Structure formats: structure tokens, C-alpha cells
Short mmCIF file of C-alpha atoms and ligand atoms in Angstrom, two decimals:
data_model
loop_
_atom_site.label_atom_id
_atom_site.label_comp_id
_atom_site.label_asym_id
_atom_site.label_seq_id
_atom_site.Cartn_x
_atom_site.Cartn_y
_atom_site.Cartn_z
CA UNK A 1 -32.31 -36.17 37.60
CA UNK A 2 -30.44 -38.37 35.56
CA UNK A 3 -26.38 -38.50 35.65
CA UNK A 4 -26.20 -39.18 32.10
CA UNK A 5 -24.08 -36.54 30.10
CA UNK A 6 -25.40 -35.67 26.86
CA UNK A 7 -23.28 -37.17 23.98
CA UNK A 8 -22.38 -33.63 22.31
CA UNK A 9 -19.14 -33.43 20.64
CA UNK A 10 -17.53 -29.97 20.59
CA UNK A 11 -16.92 -29.06 16.92
CA UNK A 12 -13.60 -28.39 16.12
CA UNK A 13 -13.11 -24.30 15.33
CA UNK A 14 -11.48 -24.07 11.87
CA UNK A 15 -10.24 -20.97 10.25
CA UNK A 16 -12.86 -18.68 8.69
CA UNK A 17 -10.91 -18.38 5.27
CA UNK A 18 -9.86 -21.96 4.07
CA UNK A 19 -12.32 -24.04 6.60
CA UNK A 20 -9.60 -26.44 7.40
CA UNK A 21 -6.57 -24.75 9.36
CA UNK A 22 -6.26 -24.19 12.97
CA UNK A 23 -7.25 -20.56 13.46
CA UNK A 24 -4.41 -18.87 15.79
CA UNK A 25 -5.03 -15.41 15.11
CA UNK A 26 -8.14 -13.05 15.32
CA UNK A 27 -8.10 -10.28 12.54
CA UNK A 28 -8.12 -6.88 14.32
CA UNK A 29 -9.67 -5.55 10.86
CA UNK A 30 -12.08 -8.01 10.29
CA UNK A 31 -12.62 -9.98 13.61
CA UNK A 32 -12.33 -13.19 11.75
CA UNK A 33 -10.59 -16.18 13.18
CA UNK A 34 -7.70 -17.35 10.53
CA UNK A 35 -4.78 -19.73 10.53
CA UNK A 36 -1.40 -18.56 9.98
CA UNK A 37 -1.13 -18.95 6.07
CA UNK A 38 -4.54 -17.30 5.16
CA UNK A 39 -3.47 -14.61 7.41
CA UNK A 40 -0.21 -14.03 5.34
CA UNK A 41 -2.15 -14.50 2.16
CA UNK A 42 -5.01 -11.80 2.96
CA UNK A 43 -2.45 -9.46 4.50
CA UNK A 44 -0.28 -9.57 1.37
CA UNK A 45 -2.93 -9.69 -0.93
CA UNK A 46 -4.85 -6.70 0.49
CA UNK A 47 -1.62 -4.40 0.06
CA UNK A 48 -1.31 -5.66 -3.65
CA UNK A 49 -5.04 -4.74 -4.33
CA UNK A 50 -4.24 -1.24 -2.59
CA UNK A 51 -1.43 -1.13 -5.05
CA UNK A 52 -3.33 -1.98 -8.07
CA UNK A 53 -6.27 0.11 -7.20
CA UNK A 54 -4.15 3.15 -6.46
CA UNK A 55 -2.40 2.36 -9.70
CA UNK A 56 0.98 3.19 -7.67
CA UNK A 57 3.69 1.85 -10.04
CA UNK A 58 5.10 1.91 -13.79
CA UNK A 59 6.73 -0.90 -14.69
CA UNK A 60 10.76 -0.92 -14.56
CA UNK A 61 10.33 2.10 -11.92
CA UNK A 62 13.11 2.34 -9.76
CA UNK A 63 11.18 2.49 -6.07
CA UNK A 64 12.99 3.67 -2.87
CA UNK A 65 11.77 2.40 0.29
CA UNK A 66 12.29 4.48 3.08
CA UNK A 67 13.77 2.10 5.72
CA UNK A 68 14.23 2.95 9.46
CA UNK A 69 14.33 -0.64 10.72
CA UNK A 70 11.10 -0.51 12.58
CA UNK A 71 8.13 -2.80 12.24
CA UNK A 72 6.41 -0.94 9.56
CA UNK A 73 9.25 -0.26 7.12
CA UNK A 74 10.52 -3.77 7.50
CA UNK A 75 7.38 -5.24 6.90
CA UNK A 76 7.14 -2.85 3.82
CA UNK A 77 10.33 -3.75 2.28
CA UNK A 78 9.78 -7.71 3.00
CA UNK A 79 6.26 -7.54 1.54
CA UNK A 80 7.06 -5.16 -1.12
CA UNK A 81 10.02 -7.58 -2.22
CA UNK A 82 7.40 -10.45 -2.19
CA UNK A 83 4.84 -8.88 -3.99
CA UNK A 84 7.23 -7.43 -6.90
CA UNK A 85 8.21 -11.12 -7.66
CA UNK A 86 4.60 -12.66 -6.98
CA UNK A 87 2.73 -10.32 -8.95
CA UNK A 88 5.66 -9.39 -11.68
CA UNK A 89 5.39 -5.50 -10.85
CA UNK A 90 9.11 -5.37 -12.45
CA UNK A 91 10.04 -2.66 -9.90
CA UNK A 92 13.67 -2.04 -9.07
CA UNK A 93 13.77 -1.70 -5.31
CA UNK A 94 16.19 0.14 -3.42
CA UNK A 95 16.46 0.60 0.54
CA UNK A 96 16.81 4.28 1.30
CA UNK A 97 17.68 5.02 5.17
CA UNK A 98 18.48 8.39 6.80
CA UNK A 99 21.14 8.53 9.87
CA UNK A 100 19.78 11.39 11.71
CA UNK A 101 22.96 11.27 14.21
CA UNK A 102 21.07 9.98 17.08
CA UNK A 103 23.27 8.01 19.32
CA UNK A 104 21.88 4.93 20.98
CA UNK A 105 19.03 5.01 18.72
CA UNK A 106 19.45 5.34 15.18
CA UNK A 107 22.84 4.01 15.17
CA UNK A 108 21.22 0.55 16.42
CA UNK A 109 18.22 0.58 14.14
CA UNK A 110 20.60 1.21 10.97
CA UNK A 111 22.27 -2.21 11.65
CA UNK A 112 18.88 -3.85 11.65
CA UNK A 113 18.41 -2.14 7.85
CA UNK A 114 21.99 -3.27 6.99
CA UNK A 115 20.58 -6.97 7.91
CA UNK A 116 17.39 -6.58 6.34
CA UNK A 117 19.34 -5.61 3.17
CA UNK A 118 21.19 -8.82 3.05
CA UNK A 119 18.36 -11.17 4.17
CA UNK A 120 15.88 -9.57 1.15
CA UNK A 121 18.91 -8.93 -1.18
CA UNK A 122 18.21 -5.33 -1.78
CA UNK A 123 20.60 -2.40 -2.17
CA UNK A 124 20.91 -0.14 0.66
CA UNK A 125 21.86 3.70 0.59
CA UNK A 126 22.28 5.61 3.99
CA UNK A 127 22.42 9.27 4.04
CA UNK A 128 23.30 10.78 7.09
CA UNK A 129 22.21 14.55 8.21
CA UNK A 130 25.77 15.19 9.26
CA UNK A 131 26.97 14.90 5.99
CA UNK A 132 23.98 16.63 4.22
CA UNK A 133 23.67 19.66 6.56
CA UNK A 134 26.63 19.40 8.87
CA UNK A 135 24.59 18.84 11.70
CA UNK A 136 23.55 15.85 13.52
CA UNK A 137 20.54 15.55 15.75
CA UNK A 138 22.30 14.97 19.05
CA UNK A 139 24.04 18.68 17.92
CA UNK A 140 21.03 20.30 17.22
CA UNK A 141 19.26 19.00 20.39
CA UNK A 142 22.47 20.41 22.32
CA UNK A 143 22.00 23.48 20.46
CA UNK A 144 18.31 24.25 20.17
CA UNK A 145 17.20 22.33 23.27
CA UNK A 146 14.90 19.43 23.70
CA UNK A 147 11.72 21.40 22.72
CA UNK A 148 11.62 21.58 18.81
CA UNK A 149 13.66 18.47 18.03
CA UNK A 150 11.13 16.38 16.17
CA UNK A 151 10.12 19.50 14.12
CA UNK A 152 13.91 20.06 13.05
CA UNK A 153 14.30 16.27 12.50
CA UNK A 154 10.49 16.08 10.45
CA UNK A 155 11.87 18.73 8.08
CA UNK A 156 15.41 17.59 7.65
CA UNK A 157 14.33 14.22 7.18
CA UNK A 158 11.90 14.93 4.47
CA UNK A 159 14.72 16.47 2.47
CA UNK A 160 16.98 14.01 3.09
CA UNK A 161 14.89 11.40 1.68
CA UNK A 162 14.42 13.47 -1.53
CA UNK A 163 18.09 14.02 -1.55
CA UNK A 164 18.67 10.17 -1.08
CA UNK A 165 16.26 9.35 -3.90
CA UNK A 166 18.00 11.53 -6.21
CA UNK A 167 21.35 10.07 -5.34
CA UNK A 168 19.65 6.70 -6.16
CA UNK A 169 18.16 7.83 -9.57
CA UNK A 170 14.61 7.14 -7.76
CA UNK A 171 11.75 9.20 -8.36
CA UNK A 172 9.36 7.42 -6.05
CA UNK A 173 9.81 6.92 -2.19
CA UNK A 174 7.54 4.15 -0.61
CA UNK A 175 6.91 5.17 3.19
CA UNK A 176 5.64 2.62 5.88
CA UNK A 177 2.60 4.78 7.25
CA UNK A 178 -0.14 2.55 8.14
CA UNK A 179 -3.88 3.23 8.47
CA UNK A 180 -3.38 3.76 12.25
CA UNK A 181 -1.12 6.69 11.29
CA UNK A 182 -3.26 8.20 8.75
CA UNK A 183 -6.50 8.05 10.97
CA UNK A 184 -4.59 10.08 13.44
CA UNK A 185 -3.28 12.53 10.88
CA UNK A 186 -6.92 13.15 10.19
CA UNK A 187 -7.68 13.98 13.56
CA UNK A 188 -4.89 15.98 14.20
CA UNK A 189 -5.75 18.21 11.23
CA UNK A 190 -9.19 18.34 12.54
CA UNK A 191 -8.06 19.45 15.94
CA UNK A 192 -5.69 22.00 14.30
CA UNK A 193 -8.45 23.48 12.05
CA UNK A 194 -5.79 22.46 9.14
CA UNK A 195 -8.54 22.61 6.42
CA UNK A 196 -6.24 21.93 3.27
CA UNK A 197 -4.25 19.07 4.97
CA UNK A 198 -7.63 17.36 5.96
CA UNK A 199 -8.04 15.39 2.73
CA UNK A 200 -4.46 15.37 1.44
CA UNK A 201 -3.27 13.66 4.38
CA UNK A 202 -5.70 10.55 3.17
CA UNK A 203 -3.98 10.73 -0.20
CA UNK A 204 -2.07 7.33 -1.18
CA UNK A 205 0.40 9.14 -3.46
CA UNK A 206 1.35 12.78 -2.78
CA UNK A 207 4.03 14.99 -4.96
CA UNK A 208 2.71 14.15 -8.21
CA UNK A 209 3.97 17.62 -9.27
CA UNK A 210 6.93 17.35 -8.17
CA UNK A 211 10.33 15.70 -8.83
CA UNK A 212 9.81 12.92 -6.17
CA UNK A 213 6.43 11.50 -5.15
CA UNK A 214 5.55 9.38 -2.03
CA UNK A 215 3.35 6.48 -1.29
CA UNK A 216 1.76 4.70 1.30
CA UNK A 217 0.83 1.09 0.41
CA UNK A 218 -0.05 0.51 3.71
CA UNK A 219 -2.69 2.91 3.84
CA UNK A 220 -5.15 0.58 4.33
CA UNK A 221 -3.14 -1.77 6.62
CA UNK A 222 -3.83 -1.99 10.53
CA UNK A 223 -0.92 -1.25 12.67
CA UNK A 224 -1.67 -4.34 14.80
CA UNK A 225 -1.76 -6.54 11.55
CA UNK A 226 1.87 -5.34 10.92
CA UNK A 227 2.86 -5.98 14.22
CA UNK A 228 1.42 -9.82 14.03
CA UNK A 229 2.79 -10.18 10.52
CA UNK A 230 6.30 -9.10 11.55
CA UNK A 231 5.95 -11.32 14.85
CA UNK A 232 4.62 -14.67 13.33
CA UNK A 233 7.22 -14.12 10.30
CA UNK A 234 9.82 -13.60 12.45
CA UNK A 235 11.08 -10.63 10.60
CA UNK A 236 14.06 -9.17 12.18
CA UNK A 237 13.05 -5.43 13.15
CA UNK A 238 14.13 -2.93 15.93
CA UNK A 239 11.34 -1.66 18.49
CA UNK A 240 13.14 1.02 20.79
CA UNK A 241 11.59 4.18 20.59
CA UNK A 242 13.76 7.29 19.79
CA UNK A 243 15.39 9.29 22.77
CA UNK A 244 13.83 12.54 21.39
CA UNK A 245 10.32 11.14 21.06
CA UNK A 246 8.05 13.47 22.86
CA UNK A 247 5.19 14.17 20.10
CA UNK A 248 2.71 14.84 22.73
CA UNK A 249 0.07 15.91 20.16
CA UNK A 250 0.32 12.72 18.44
CA UNK A 251 0.38 10.78 21.18
CA UNK A 252 -3.16 12.29 22.47
CA UNK A 253 -4.66 11.75 19.00
CA UNK A 254 -3.65 7.97 19.39
CA UNK A 255 -4.96 7.61 22.52
CA UNK A 256 -8.25 9.00 21.48
CA UNK A 257 -8.35 7.05 18.38
CA UNK A 258 -7.69 3.83 20.74
CA UNK A 259 -10.64 4.77 22.81
CA UNK A 260 -12.82 5.23 19.67
CA UNK A 261 -11.90 1.77 18.58
CA UNK A 262 -13.33 0.43 21.99
CA UNK A 263 -16.39 1.52 21.12
CA UNK A 264 -16.69 1.41 17.27
CA UNK A 265 -14.15 -1.27 15.89
CA UNK A 266 -14.32 0.34 12.70
CA UNK A 267 -13.24 3.71 13.53
CA UNK A 268 -9.67 3.76 11.88
CA UNK A 269 -11.31 3.09 8.37
CA UNK A 270 -14.10 5.12 9.07
CA UNK A 271 -12.00 8.09 9.80
CA UNK A 272 -9.84 7.71 6.72
CA UNK A 273 -13.03 7.48 4.51
CA UNK A 274 -14.44 10.47 5.99
CA UNK A 275 -10.91 12.37 5.17
CA UNK A 276 -10.93 10.91 1.36
CA UNK A 277 -14.59 12.17 0.86
CA UNK A 278 -13.97 15.63 2.29
CA UNK A 279 -13.94 18.09 -0.23
CA UNK A 280 -12.37 21.69 0.36
CA UNK A 281 -14.50 24.55 -0.98
CA UNK A 282 -13.03 27.39 1.06
CA UNK A 283 -10.49 29.33 -0.69
CA UNK A 284 -7.70 28.28 1.80
CA UNK A 285 -5.80 25.79 -0.19
CA UNK A 286 -2.24 24.27 0.10
CA UNK A 287 0.60 26.19 -1.62
CA UNK A 288 1.79 24.86 -5.19
CA UNK A 289 5.48 23.36 -5.01
CA UNK A 290 8.17 25.10 -6.37
CA UNK A 291 11.95 24.69 -5.67
CA UNK A 292 14.07 26.38 -2.99
CA UNK A 293 16.18 29.11 -4.06
CA UNK A 294 19.01 28.43 -1.84
CA UNK A 295 19.35 24.33 -2.15
CA UNK A 296 16.93 23.59 -5.41
CA UNK A 297 15.02 21.32 -3.45
CA UNK A 298 11.07 21.23 -2.92
CA UNK A 299 9.41 23.91 -1.33
CA UNK A 300 6.09 25.69 -0.88
CA UNK A 301 8.04 28.97 -0.55
CA UNK A 302 11.23 30.87 -1.94
CA UNK A 303 13.22 29.43 0.90
CA UNK A 304 12.46 26.04 2.04
CA UNK A 305 12.03 25.20 5.74
CA UNK A 306 15.14 23.16 5.95
CA UNK A 307 17.37 25.93 4.69
CA UNK A 308 15.52 28.43 7.22
CA UNK A 309 16.17 25.97 9.99
CA UNK A 310 19.93 25.37 9.17
CA UNK A 311 20.25 29.34 8.85
CA UNK A 312 19.05 29.48 12.23
CA UNK A 313 21.24 26.85 13.72
CA UNK A 314 24.11 28.13 11.82
CA UNK A 315 23.63 31.60 13.23
CA UNK A 316 22.99 30.61 16.75
CA UNK A 317 19.51 31.58 16.64
CA UNK A 318 17.73 28.02 16.27
CA UNK A 319 14.77 29.09 18.65
CA UNK A 320 13.77 32.35 17.00
CA UNK A 321 13.39 30.85 13.62
CA UNK A 322 11.66 27.95 15.12
CA UNK A 323 9.02 30.23 16.21
CA UNK A 324 8.19 31.36 12.76
CA UNK A 325 4.56 30.48 12.20
CA UNK A 326 5.28 28.41 9.13
CA UNK A 327 7.47 25.96 10.95
CA UNK A 328 5.52 25.39 13.99
CA UNK A 329 4.06 21.49 14.26
CA UNK A 330 5.68 20.88 10.79
CA UNK A 331 6.48 17.64 11.77
CA UNK A 332 2.68 16.53 11.99
CA UNK A 333 2.32 17.14 8.58
CA UNK A 334 4.61 14.52 7.00
CA UNK A 335 1.87 11.99 5.58
FE1 LIG F 1 13.39 12.45 14.94
FE2 LIG F 1 11.43 13.16 16.87
FE3 LIG F 1 11.29 10.82 15.55
FE4 LIG F 1 13.40 11.26 17.06
S1 LIG F 1 10.90 11.22 17.56
S2 LIG F 1 13.50 10.18 14.88
S3 LIG F 1 13.71 13.33 16.89
S4 LIG F 1 11.33 13.09 14.56
#
């Protein structure tokens, strides 16, 4: 046998997009090996395409970006600021943060949002549960126990965002919900048999018929790519979990989705597309939006859920009122 090694030169692997750069990232969404610069560009431009196809904005619109200091909203603020300039959206962007009053969590994450506001040169408005409702989340948990904290928090946050937007003169709120969040919510609505919300949770914009609409520019953006983008761009974000975060049902849906992804890499997009093409032909539909007779904010009933929960807290009956069927699991429905 000859000891002479064949003279085969190993071909240098190059980026699948530009065919020049060194690939350092395998895109979870497409499986492509890409260089950093191409990853940034396709990540940003896919969001731009989602915005254009969804016809999300009007020129000169004032738009509030829901900012928590976490990875999703930090990347959202950064990318929206960048695309607004690159593609001349002519949007008046502002950051809107909610201070739920959770010591050791929100106080630290709000410091991150304040730094982001300076870094991206965007105005910031912070509204707190304490100033809006007279209760902080720490006080609510003390009063109501730690079983239903996310139900209280979710109901109050939804309205707090609307109130904050009104204070800012914005009629449009952007949230950082990503493709993984939406696929999880589709699964949860299937598991809960919530037919009317099954399709609605995949809408890119909701609230078109109300005074403040909400949009999700990251509807088709994978969580893993958001984390990679924040990491490689060295964005300043806060990654600690809320101290009151049990949310077991969503956690189960998340684990199930990850398992599905292992055997079918397109599972996230497939589930979103399924939700989008679902058509509700039953008589079971979502109630139309009106305004709460007490506080004047959006509600599907005469009295909104925030007012019902606050009444329970103020009367010392928080657990009684939260057991009313309409409030159970309300926190799962935010997207
Ligand atoms: Fe509020 Fe629950 Fe989120 Fe904590 S995990 S911020 S309590 S909704």
C-alpha cells in the first residue's frame, strides 16, 4: 500500500449568502451558515418585509414600543429605530415601560430600559401600577397570595400599556412577541379549546376597531435568532426571570414545542400558518370591544377585568373575584 497522501485541498467554507465571508452562525430558521454581516442584514430585512406586507404603519404615526428591558423588546427598539431610518418610515418612536412594582426584578430591568433610551436616543415614558391602580405587584401578591399573580399582572399590564399610550398621544403599541410565543399561544388555545382566539392570536395587528391597536413585528422572527442578534450586536438587555413567574401552562406548551422542533424543524412556522388559515365557522366568537363603564378603557364587558380585580383587592376579596370564569387564565391571551 502506498503511503503517499492524496493532494486534496480542503475547500474553505464560505457564507451561504454572500459566498465570501466566514460563516459563524447557523440560522435556526433556515439552516443556512452565514457570516455576521449577512445575518444582521437578513434578520433586519425579514422584519422589514413583515412590516411592509402587514402594512403596519402610517407615515408620521406616533408609535409606542412596549419596552421591558428583556431581549425581545430591546432588540425590537433597536431594530425599529434602525429600520425607521434605513427605510424612511417617518415614525415618531417612543419607548413605553410598565413598572409593575416587583422588587428585585422590574426595578433592575427598568434601569436597562433607561440606558436603552439614551443609547437609541428615544424618549421614554414609565407608568407604574402603584400610580395607576394604587397597588404594586408586591402588595397584590401579599394580599392575594402567589397563585394568581400572573392573572392580576397580565390584566393590569394590558390596561397600563393603553393608559401609557394615551399619555404619550400614541394610538399604536408594538410588542416584542416573537414566532415562538405565537406558536405556543396557538397550542395553548388548542389545548384549552378556545376556538375564537385560535386564529386571532396569529393576527399581526389587533385592536383595529378600538382606540389603541397593537402590532407584533417579530411575528415571524425566531426567538433563537433574537438572542443571537442581541448577543452578536452586544445589545444591553436584562435577562433575569420575574420572581413571580410560574406560568406552568405556557411552560408546558414551550417544552412541547421544543420537542416538536427536534423532529420537525419547521414546527414553529407550521403552527403559525395553521393558526392563520384556521377559519372559525362556529357561532362561538370573540365579544366586540366597548369601553368600561367605570374607567373608560377598553373592555369586552360592561365593567373591565382590571376594575373587577381592583374591586376585589380593595374589598379584601381578591381570591373570590379571580375565580370568576371570565378571569381565569386571562394572562394566556395577551397575544
Ligand atoms: Fe407579571 Fe407574571 Fe410576568 Fe411576573 S411573570 S411580570 S407576575 S405576568
